XYZ file of C-alpha atoms in Angstrom:
651
model
C 41.852 -24.406 40.216
C 43.732 -25.366 43.313
C 47.238 -26.657 42.767
C 48.497 -28.780 45.634
C 52.263 -28.566 45.908
C 53.076 -31.870 47.520
C 56.724 -32.430 46.677
C 59.285 -32.192 43.901
C 61.645 -35.065 43.228
C 61.916 -38.076 40.924
C 64.700 -40.565 41.451
C 65.769 -43.970 40.271
C 65.827 -45.516 43.722
C 65.550 -49.274 43.120
C 64.769 -51.723 40.330
C 61.157 -51.299 39.300
C 61.056 -47.491 39.666
C 61.734 -46.259 36.142
C 62.740 -42.851 34.839
C 62.188 -42.501 31.111
C 65.131 -40.663 29.563
C 64.789 -38.956 26.204
C 66.655 -40.774 23.452
C 64.851 -40.144 20.167
C 64.548 -37.157 17.847
C 61.269 -35.444 17.011
C 60.845 -35.229 13.202
C 57.820 -33.688 11.552
C 54.803 -35.884 12.209
C 53.396 -38.109 9.477
C 49.613 -38.414 9.431
C 48.387 -41.969 9.876
C 44.930 -43.325 9.014
C 42.156 -42.312 11.362
C 41.706 -45.906 12.565
C 43.852 -48.950 11.878
C 41.696 -52.061 12.034
C 43.071 -55.590 12.191
C 43.487 -57.305 8.834
C 40.439 -59.146 7.508
C 38.214 -57.432 10.075
C 35.150 -55.810 8.462
C 34.071 -52.339 9.519
C 30.592 -52.424 11.118
C 27.902 -51.637 8.547
C 25.587 -49.762 10.925
C 27.079 -46.891 12.884
C 25.488 -44.017 14.790
C 25.973 -40.610 13.251
C 28.626 -38.591 15.089
C 27.382 -35.424 16.742
C 28.446 -32.195 15.029
C 30.023 -29.516 17.218
C 30.569 -25.839 16.525
C 33.479 -25.416 18.885
C 36.678 -23.822 17.577
C 39.682 -26.117 17.158
C 41.553 -26.480 20.394
C 44.667 -28.524 21.028
C 47.103 -29.249 23.812
C 50.747 -30.271 23.452
C 52.147 -32.448 26.227
C 55.907 -32.881 26.246
C 57.468 -36.038 27.631
C 60.952 -37.491 27.986
C 59.884 -40.721 26.290
C 56.921 -42.330 24.554
C 55.703 -45.837 25.410
C 56.561 -48.735 23.139
C 52.882 -49.484 22.520
C 49.341 -48.647 23.624
C 48.136 -52.220 23.991
C 46.156 -52.446 27.229
C 48.006 -55.610 28.237
C 51.381 -54.955 26.646
C 54.611 -55.604 28.492
C 55.442 -51.915 28.884
C 53.450 -50.456 31.794
C 55.100 -47.118 32.590
C 53.215 -44.246 34.192
C 53.091 -42.208 30.998
C 51.601 -45.175 29.126
C 48.860 -45.439 31.765
C 48.146 -41.731 31.407
C 47.857 -41.964 27.632
C 45.706 -45.084 27.811
C 43.265 -43.127 29.987
C 42.517 -40.955 26.932
C 41.478 -44.076 24.985
C 39.973 -46.250 27.721
C 38.349 -44.487 30.662
C 38.367 -46.178 34.065
C 35.095 -47.487 35.580
C 35.260 -44.667 38.118
C 37.818 -41.994 38.942
C 38.725 -39.877 41.935
C 38.325 -36.135 41.430
C 38.733 -33.800 44.377
C 38.776 -36.735 46.779
C 35.409 -38.074 45.575
C 34.821 -41.276 43.599
C 32.792 -40.613 40.455
C 31.443 -43.286 38.064
C 32.495 -42.746 34.457
C 31.679 -45.591 32.071
C 29.560 -47.356 34.699
C 26.063 -46.217 35.578
C 26.944 -46.231 39.279
C 29.451 -47.478 41.831
C 28.317 -50.858 43.237
C 27.201 -50.721 46.866
C 25.686 -53.112 49.392
C 22.739 -50.748 49.873
C 21.494 -51.192 46.300
C 22.224 -54.925 46.193
C 25.142 -54.680 43.768
C 27.553 -56.007 46.418
C 26.555 -59.064 48.419
C 28.147 -61.864 50.426
C 26.643 -65.268 49.637
C 27.128 -68.242 51.930
C 28.357 -71.275 49.982
C 29.547 -74.770 50.888
C 33.233 -75.505 50.286
C 35.093 -78.795 50.043
C 38.630 -80.035 50.613
C 40.859 -79.350 47.628
C 38.930 -76.228 46.626
C 40.743 -72.935 46.088
C 39.789 -70.419 48.798
C 41.170 -67.324 50.524
C 42.201 -68.020 54.104
C 41.564 -65.814 57.108
C 44.685 -63.770 56.403
C 43.871 -62.954 52.765
C 46.090 -65.596 51.150
C 44.971 -67.789 48.241
C 45.157 -71.385 49.487
C 43.839 -74.876 48.812
C 41.354 -75.873 51.501
C 42.761 -78.653 53.641
C 42.776 -79.818 57.245
C 44.173 -77.204 59.623
C 43.760 -74.207 57.288
C 42.749 -71.052 59.171
C 39.548 -69.766 57.546
C 36.660 -67.427 58.274
C 33.389 -69.360 58.226
C 30.306 -67.704 56.778
C 29.326 -64.622 58.770
C 32.791 -64.193 60.290
C 34.184 -60.729 59.573
C 37.275 -60.672 61.824
C 40.238 -62.762 62.894
C 38.613 -63.343 66.292
C 36.180 -65.854 64.770
C 38.642 -67.674 62.522
C 38.755 -71.445 62.834
C 41.203 -74.154 61.879
C 39.114 -76.464 59.680
C 39.109 -80.036 60.941
C 38.824 -81.481 57.438
C 35.536 -83.272 58.159
C 32.875 -80.867 59.409
C 30.687 -79.183 56.766
C 32.077 -75.732 56.072
C 30.379 -72.690 54.613
C 32.276 -69.551 53.667
C 31.186 -66.180 52.296
C 31.625 -65.457 48.609
C 31.662 -61.818 47.483
C 29.527 -61.076 44.401
C 29.619 -57.683 42.659
C 27.366 -56.479 39.841
C 28.660 -53.832 37.412
C 26.510 -52.056 34.811
C 28.000 -50.330 31.765
C 26.306 -47.210 30.401
C 23.958 -47.979 27.487
C 25.282 -45.026 25.471
C 28.934 -46.130 25.593
C 30.355 -46.658 22.077
C 33.643 -47.625 20.507
C 35.441 -45.039 18.403
C 34.316 -46.947 15.274
C 30.677 -46.397 16.272
C 29.865 -49.876 17.576
C 28.248 -50.168 21.018
C 30.355 -51.240 23.994
C 28.795 -54.342 25.556
C 29.428 -56.360 28.686
C 31.035 -59.086 26.599
C 33.824 -56.655 25.704
C 34.827 -56.486 29.366
C 34.721 -60.287 29.613
C 36.923 -60.484 26.501
C 39.357 -58.078 28.188
C 39.386 -60.292 31.295
C 40.076 -63.385 29.197
C 42.824 -61.602 27.268
C 44.572 -60.524 30.464
C 44.339 -64.095 31.755
C 45.639 -65.646 28.522
C 48.607 -63.275 28.430
C 49.229 -63.662 32.182
C 49.338 -59.886 32.497
C 51.268 -59.099 35.708
C 49.179 -56.036 36.504
C 46.061 -58.215 36.702
C 47.606 -61.191 38.509
C 46.500 -60.273 42.045
C 42.878 -59.725 40.986
C 42.878 -62.799 38.731
C 44.119 -65.009 41.558
C 41.135 -63.979 43.698
C 38.495 -64.284 40.975
C 36.280 -67.356 40.595
C 34.248 -66.081 37.646
C 33.634 -62.944 35.577
C 30.731 -63.098 33.178
C 28.236 -61.017 31.217
C 24.633 -61.185 32.432
C 23.244 -59.262 29.445
C 24.395 -56.522 27.064
C 25.298 -54.048 29.816
C 25.551 -56.005 33.085
C 28.457 -58.041 34.445
C 28.881 -60.201 37.499
C 32.142 -60.847 39.342
C 32.481 -63.663 41.876
C 35.459 -63.861 44.168
C 37.027 -66.907 45.740
C 35.271 -68.103 48.910
C 36.675 -66.170 51.869
C 37.803 -63.114 49.859
C 36.324 -59.649 50.253
C 37.610 -56.205 49.320
C 36.818 -52.497 49.163
C 38.872 -52.054 45.968
C 36.025 -52.597 43.502
C 37.647 -50.926 40.498
C 40.380 -53.572 40.419
C 37.794 -56.266 39.636
C 36.269 -54.555 36.612
C 38.279 -55.093 33.453
C 38.345 -52.175 31.006
C 36.588 -53.361 27.837
C 38.452 -54.394 24.687
C 36.694 -54.331 21.311
C 35.757 -58.004 20.965
C 34.030 -57.403 17.610
C 37.436 -56.432 16.173
C 39.993 -58.405 18.146
C 38.403 -61.665 19.298
C 39.365 -63.601 16.162
C 42.943 -62.411 16.507
C 42.965 -63.602 20.098
C 41.784 -67.076 19.123
C 44.532 -67.184 16.498
C 47.152 -66.252 19.086
C 48.331 -63.123 17.248
C 46.541 -60.383 19.191
C 49.517 -59.196 21.226
C 51.637 -58.663 18.116
C 48.929 -56.991 16.023
C 50.122 -53.563 14.891
C 46.634 -52.079 15.021
C 45.991 -52.816 18.698
C 49.552 -51.812 19.588
C 49.627 -48.412 17.887
C 46.027 -47.327 17.200
C 43.672 -49.361 19.392
C 39.947 -48.798 19.021
C 38.739 -47.389 22.331
C 35.664 -45.818 23.905
C 37.294 -42.819 25.592
C 37.246 -39.186 24.529
C 40.138 -39.583 22.051
C 41.614 -42.002 19.527
C 45.132 -42.217 18.101
C 45.239 -40.294 14.822
C 49.009 -40.144 14.239
C 52.104 -41.868 15.608
C 55.555 -41.124 14.331
C 58.913 -41.478 16.046
C 58.905 -39.000 18.917
C 55.351 -37.821 18.227
C 51.888 -39.101 19.146
C 48.572 -37.426 18.336
C 45.110 -38.048 19.755
C 41.959 -36.674 18.104
C 38.437 -36.195 19.384
C 36.320 -39.360 19.351
C 33.073 -38.348 17.582
C 31.229 -41.257 19.234
C 32.266 -40.349 22.791
C 29.254 -40.729 25.076
C 29.559 -37.184 26.414
C 29.861 -35.481 23.040
C 26.396 -33.924 23.412
C 27.823 -31.998 26.372
C 30.530 -30.566 24.109
C 33.135 -32.930 25.548
C 35.973 -33.366 25.201
C 36.730 -29.677 24.668
C 40.054 -30.404 23.042
C 39.992 -31.487 19.415
C 43.533 -32.770 19.575
C 46.131 -33.714 22.150
C 49.670 -33.986 20.859
C 52.377 -35.747 22.833
C 55.908 -34.794 21.831
C 59.113 -36.397 22.998
C 61.746 -33.831 23.945
C 65.415 -34.523 23.413
C 67.809 -32.704 25.708
C 66.329 -33.257 29.153
C 64.474 -30.908 31.456
C 66.438 -27.805 30.447
C 65.381 -28.154 26.813
C 61.838 -29.037 27.848
C 61.621 -25.863 29.956
C 62.797 -23.788 26.987
C 60.232 -25.481 24.744
C 57.521 -24.737 27.285
C 58.488 -21.073 27.414
C 58.572 -20.650 23.631
C 55.216 -22.363 23.140
C 56.378 -25.675 21.690
C 54.909 -27.377 24.783
C 51.845 -26.586 26.882
C 52.549 -29.189 29.580
C 55.623 -31.054 30.864
C 54.691 -34.457 32.229
C 56.249 -36.168 35.231
C 58.788 -38.222 33.261
C 61.259 -35.333 33.557
C 63.526 -35.185 36.598
C 62.710 -31.642 37.652
C 65.022 -31.849 40.653
C 68.067 -32.018 38.404
C 68.257 -28.215 38.563
C 67.185 -26.358 41.686
C 67.668 -23.119 39.775
C 65.220 -24.258 37.104
C 62.730 -25.370 39.746
C 62.821 -21.873 41.175
C 62.229 -20.401 37.717
C 59.143 -22.542 37.225
C 57.740 -21.536 40.590
C 58.358 -17.844 40.004
C 56.893 -17.768 36.479
C 53.229 -16.615 36.702
C 52.351 -18.393 33.452
C 52.993 -21.875 34.863
C 52.149 -23.987 37.884
C 53.666 -27.080 39.396
C 51.455 -30.077 40.064
C 53.445 -32.131 42.530
C 52.109 -35.369 43.966
C 53.402 -38.180 46.109
C 54.546 -41.072 43.987
C 53.603 -44.672 44.638
C 57.023 -45.790 45.843
C 57.924 -44.913 49.454
C 61.204 -44.819 51.342
C 61.570 -46.494 54.709
C 64.208 -47.267 57.307
C 63.883 -51.019 57.851
C 65.027 -52.771 61.019
C 66.730 -56.146 61.041
C 64.456 -57.452 63.794
C 65.261 -61.126 63.446
C 68.413 -62.002 61.495
C 68.394 -65.352 59.735
C 71.080 -66.575 62.136
C 68.580 -66.147 65.010
C 65.920 -68.389 63.443
C 66.982 -71.403 65.511
C 68.276 -69.619 68.598
C 70.474 -66.696 69.624
C 74.056 -67.665 70.491
C 76.647 -64.861 70.650
C 79.414 -67.427 71.120
C 78.689 -68.671 67.585
C 79.044 -65.166 66.168
C 75.382 -64.080 66.290
C 75.173 -60.309 66.416
C 73.399 -58.646 69.352
C 69.625 -58.459 69.055
C 69.495 -54.675 68.838
C 65.934 -54.372 67.562
C 64.104 -57.363 69.020
C 62.273 -55.087 71.482
C 59.666 -52.922 69.742
C 60.386 -50.083 72.190
C 63.864 -49.729 70.696
C 62.376 -49.442 67.222
C 59.848 -46.877 68.416
C 62.655 -44.921 70.085
C 64.439 -44.671 66.749
C 61.304 -43.232 65.139
C 60.935 -40.643 67.917
C 64.601 -39.683 67.498
C 64.291 -39.060 63.752
C 63.321 -35.571 62.634
C 61.592 -36.828 59.517
C 60.458 -33.365 58.467
C 64.088 -32.190 58.403
C 65.156 -35.331 56.539
C 62.522 -34.624 53.918
C 63.488 -30.960 53.629
C 67.186 -31.788 53.351
C 66.677 -33.849 50.192
C 63.427 -32.515 48.703
C 63.127 -28.935 49.889
C 59.891 -27.612 51.345
C 57.549 -30.023 49.585
C 55.772 -33.082 50.887
C 55.049 -34.606 54.280
C 56.405 -37.655 56.095
C 54.195 -40.735 56.044
C 52.351 -41.278 59.336
C 52.353 -45.054 58.760
C 52.609 -47.432 55.821
C 50.015 -45.150 54.196
C 50.490 -41.589 52.908
C 48.877 -38.861 54.966
C 45.886 -38.413 52.630
C 44.980 -42.118 52.935
C 45.748 -42.505 56.630
C 42.921 -43.013 59.117
C 44.999 -42.185 62.185
C 43.912 -39.445 64.538
C 46.432 -36.638 65.067
C 47.267 -37.856 68.552
C 47.949 -41.386 67.287
C 50.824 -40.329 65.045
C 54.469 -40.627 66.084
C 56.158 -37.232 66.249
C 59.770 -36.140 66.576
C 60.479 -36.327 70.310
C 64.112 -37.187 71.232
C 63.330 -37.052 74.963
C 60.641 -39.696 74.479
C 63.089 -41.729 72.422
C 65.726 -41.615 75.163
C 63.109 -42.598 77.733
C 62.124 -45.655 75.682
C 65.755 -46.700 75.232
C 66.331 -46.508 78.959
C 63.219 -48.615 79.618
C 64.734 -51.332 77.408
C 68.043 -51.204 79.303
C 70.263 -48.857 77.285
C 72.214 -46.420 79.510
C 75.050 -43.919 79.292
C 77.375 -46.064 81.381
C 80.569 -44.188 80.519
C 79.102 -40.745 81.288
C 80.079 -39.451 77.833
C 77.053 -38.200 75.846
C 79.130 -38.172 72.653
C 79.459 -41.971 72.694
C 76.717 -44.552 72.061
C 74.663 -45.928 74.922
C 75.635 -49.281 76.448
C 73.599 -52.334 77.340
C 72.554 -52.881 80.943
C 70.948 -56.320 80.774
C 69.194 -55.740 77.443
C 67.690 -59.052 76.374
C 69.928 -60.960 73.925
C 72.575 -58.225 74.052
C 75.838 -58.761 75.999
C 76.232 -56.416 79.019
C 78.255 -53.334 78.149
C 77.747 -53.696 74.371
C 77.431 -50.367 72.570
C 74.290 -49.380 70.719
C 76.234 -49.060 67.467
C 74.599 -50.316 64.260
C 75.295 -50.413 60.539
C 72.966 -48.733 58.040
C 72.943 -50.182 54.521
C 72.002 -47.863 51.661
C 72.153 -47.897 47.911
C 74.591 -45.793 45.880
C 74.051 -42.167 44.972
C 74.053 -38.733 46.563
C 70.338 -38.930 47.348
C 70.815 -41.977 49.570
C 73.905 -40.502 51.197
C 72.076 -37.301 52.138
C 69.265 -39.219 53.823
C 71.726 -41.522 55.600
C 73.783 -38.605 56.898
C 70.725 -36.939 58.423
C 69.649 -40.227 60.015
C 73.160 -40.671 61.391
C 73.171 -37.199 62.986
C 69.650 -37.533 64.413
C 70.329 -40.881 66.047
C 73.697 -39.786 67.450
C 71.833 -37.195 69.511
C 69.894 -40.064 71.118
C 72.972 -42.153 71.866
C 72.673 -44.467 68.848
C 75.834 -44.831 66.803
C 75.334 -45.383 63.057
C 77.898 -46.443 60.458
C 76.742 -46.003 56.858
C 77.682 -48.608 54.257
C 76.719 -47.778 50.640
C 76.429 -50.866 48.443
C 75.887 -51.304 44.705
C 72.255 -52.071 43.908
C 73.087 -55.573 42.685
C 74.779 -56.326 46.000
C 72.170 -54.725 48.244
C 69.276 -56.527 46.563
C 71.097 -59.801 45.918
C 68.977 -62.917 46.583
C 69.268 -64.801 49.867
C 70.781 -66.418 51.710
C 73.910 -64.499 50.652
C 72.285 -61.103 50.003
C 72.158 -58.776 53.030
C 68.476 -57.804 52.626
C 66.821 -60.982 51.374
C 69.273 -63.090 53.369
C 68.270 -61.059 56.475
C 71.836 -60.157 57.384
C 71.541 -56.459 58.217
C 70.886 -54.183 61.187
C 69.209 -51.244 59.444
C 68.609 -50.582 55.753
C 67.219 -47.750 53.687
C 65.039 -49.037 50.882
C 61.932 -48.369 48.837
C 58.887 -50.497 48.029
C 56.310 -50.127 45.298
C 52.684 -50.397 46.536
C 51.234 -53.885 46.988
C 47.646 -54.678 45.866
C 45.475 -54.931 48.937
C 47.743 -52.804 51.133
C 51.408 -52.313 51.998
C 50.989 -53.714 55.518
C 51.260 -57.114 53.794
C 54.973 -56.549 53.224
C 55.675 -57.436 56.855
C 53.250 -60.266 57.523
C 54.948 -63.309 59.034
C 54.685 -65.658 56.041
C 56.381 -63.110 53.773
C 59.683 -63.472 55.650
C 62.422 -64.781 53.301
C 63.833 -68.017 54.700
C 65.284 -71.310 53.608
C 61.894 -73.035 53.425
C 60.530 -70.502 50.891
C 63.784 -70.271 48.910
C 64.514 -66.828 50.410
C 61.678 -65.187 48.532
C 59.646 -62.657 50.504
C 59.247 -58.990 51.361
C 59.381 -59.225 55.166
C 63.131 -58.668 55.246
C 62.756 -57.210 58.751
C 61.847 -60.653 60.063
C 58.776 -59.430 61.965
C 56.836 -62.344 63.461
C 53.743 -61.079 65.246
C 50.295 -62.675 65.130
C 48.406 -59.542 66.200
C 50.041 -57.588 63.392
C 49.176 -60.326 60.882
C 45.547 -60.231 62.020
C 45.249 -56.434 61.925
C 46.688 -56.303 58.420
C 44.317 -59.060 57.285
C 41.360 -57.034 58.605
C 42.349 -54.146 56.323
C 43.038 -56.369 53.309
C 39.664 -58.172 53.553
C 37.553 -55.182 54.620
C 34.390 -54.322 52.715
C 33.835 -50.656 51.749
C 31.880 -49.888 54.934
C 34.408 -51.690 57.127
C 37.505 -50.213 55.548
C 38.050 -46.964 57.534
C 38.195 -48.632 60.948
C 40.059 -51.693 59.666
C 42.721 -49.520 58.031
C 43.121 -47.493 61.216
C 43.628 -50.707 63.184
C 46.288 -51.902 60.753
C 48.099 -48.566 61.011
C 48.117 -48.716 64.811
C 49.469 -52.268 64.631
C 52.161 -51.089 62.224
C 53.274 -48.311 64.575
C 53.196 -50.644 67.567
C 55.351 -53.326 65.920
C 57.213 -50.904 63.634
C 59.138 -53.176 61.239
C 60.270 -49.987 59.480
C 60.176 -46.245 60.056
C 58.067 -44.726 57.244
C 59.857 -41.739 55.768
C 58.223 -40.301 52.649
C 56.959 -41.085 49.177
C 59.115 -40.389 46.158
C 57.225 -37.497 44.526
C 56.416 -36.837 40.891
C 55.963 -33.409 39.342
C 54.613 -31.870 36.161
C 54.353 -28.305 34.833
C 51.052 -26.979 33.469
C 49.688 -23.598 32.321
C 48.777 -21.212 35.135
C 45.917 -22.086 37.465
C 43.372 -19.827 35.787
C 43.586 -21.862 32.576
C 41.884 -25.118 33.462
C 38.213 -25.594 34.253
C 38.835 -28.254 36.906
C 40.892 -28.781 40.037
C 44.150 -30.682 39.737
C 46.049 -32.353 42.533
C 47.670 -35.237 40.651
C 48.799 -36.269 37.194
C 46.015 -38.859 37.078
C 43.436 -36.138 37.752
C 45.052 -33.960 35.082
C 44.681 -36.595 32.357
C 41.173 -37.468 33.519
C 40.310 -33.787 33.550
C 41.572 -32.871 30.085
C 39.611 -35.829 28.759
C 36.343 -34.561 30.167
C 36.702 -30.840 30.767
C 39.319 -28.730 29.021
C 41.005 -25.371 29.083
C 39.645 -21.869 29.540
C 39.209 -19.874 26.328
C 41.209 -16.960 27.760
C 44.385 -19.029 27.996
C 46.985 -18.590 25.251
């Protein structure tokens, strides 16, 4: 097994990024019934006979800082550890292992070559819901920018005149469920179960499904194993897994759904019937147990190799968890623990030959955002009315800042020797940029760019900021001195201090202002971020469905006309950037690599924010010779223990 040490830090950086802190005790577990079915729901009378295995009992104990509130697929709680545990009950349509997509509960991954993914030309009418040429869900009306049928780029977009007949492409995807897939009560999984799951998510307005729902015209069963998804006219995507809904057992839960009591049903919340390798066999305060599903479709292969997986909540934080791991009370520590709380303990883990760190880049990523267009500049720039100088209106100034930042050193100063800076809005493993297209630390290049804009050392003192020499929308002689807004906490202060020192060497003065989170993220127009009243800011975004380039598209700029709601707090307004991002968002699987590369180049050219690094997550597992599969992420770990297992030689 190859362990990829990517980074080691978990932090509560902004609302939405949650750390689960241990709060409950761990009493002796109480055994619950093998399956809890909804009341007045009969058990199927005909069930396949479970396959007998002669394997010795094997179990794995995973320790966590907190258990989820429920295991309902569409419950309100959606933490990372809940998603991991749900993967033991409901497998995904396909997973990524070792960088390769592998179908699991589907017979194959849909492709255009086998006819499972097609674009159909259809007629559309005014008032119909469509996706415009930029990837936005809109109502078709006169003047809307759309891609007519056969148009696969922004260069062939048209503004519909409201009268001419219009045909647009509609993406249609066929999915086929394995015939041998069965629920843990023995009943077969059918296509209708996935449709029921889709309808349940829609009825409950599940936020995790909202983006996909908004772009779906229909989702229906063709027969017992085949499903067909139709997107809105104008929409296309390479993210096929997002448009397959993991099945829910309709034969057990459909009546409850029609009665409006499904979400509150204790059975589906605490012991849902699934089709994955395990089912919930016990749940007590601070303790959760999964047992082998005898009807799992891979049971003839001797899978899963574990008979039981126990999840135990540890009280006392990472120090107690590390002790429990050493004395055998835990086999694995999941990523809910803040391993960076003790650098000494981190060193102990790394030096102990019995354990390995699996450290991956988290979803959230930190960036240095520029205030390109303040709200006060929306009408016009007038310094006599108090408008601040337009420090970052020229993209060369923003690029100079990126060249002047030693992002590797910034990363090392707060996270040690783990991880890599992001080359763009994407992490390095997802980036399509060539090596020569990336922006490297080069202060001389940064100084050259600043001079080309009109920033010079007019006073002859290299220790003072540069001054303006006819920089556009900056008074002559004004100093290149800006304010950097950050959130509270030592972590933010350490990053800000390194940024401050790096930029000072390039003649950019930086004053750091740490604000409480409620002030920093206050709504506009009063709030500094969403009211677009800042010069630079350090913040973090969670990933956006379709791609994070969308954060800085023009229409996402918070302003008075959209009630100050939007993610483009930088105020970037650039049509070429909008188009390049749309190409990536609407790309089909075969188009995606080049479209993503184009969007990355557009990001680096316009540079609304300097990408720093992802906030990593880490877990501790038995030494690398224990597991029969490669692990590079927590997701791969949970997928792997479901299907593979642990070497017999491990203690």
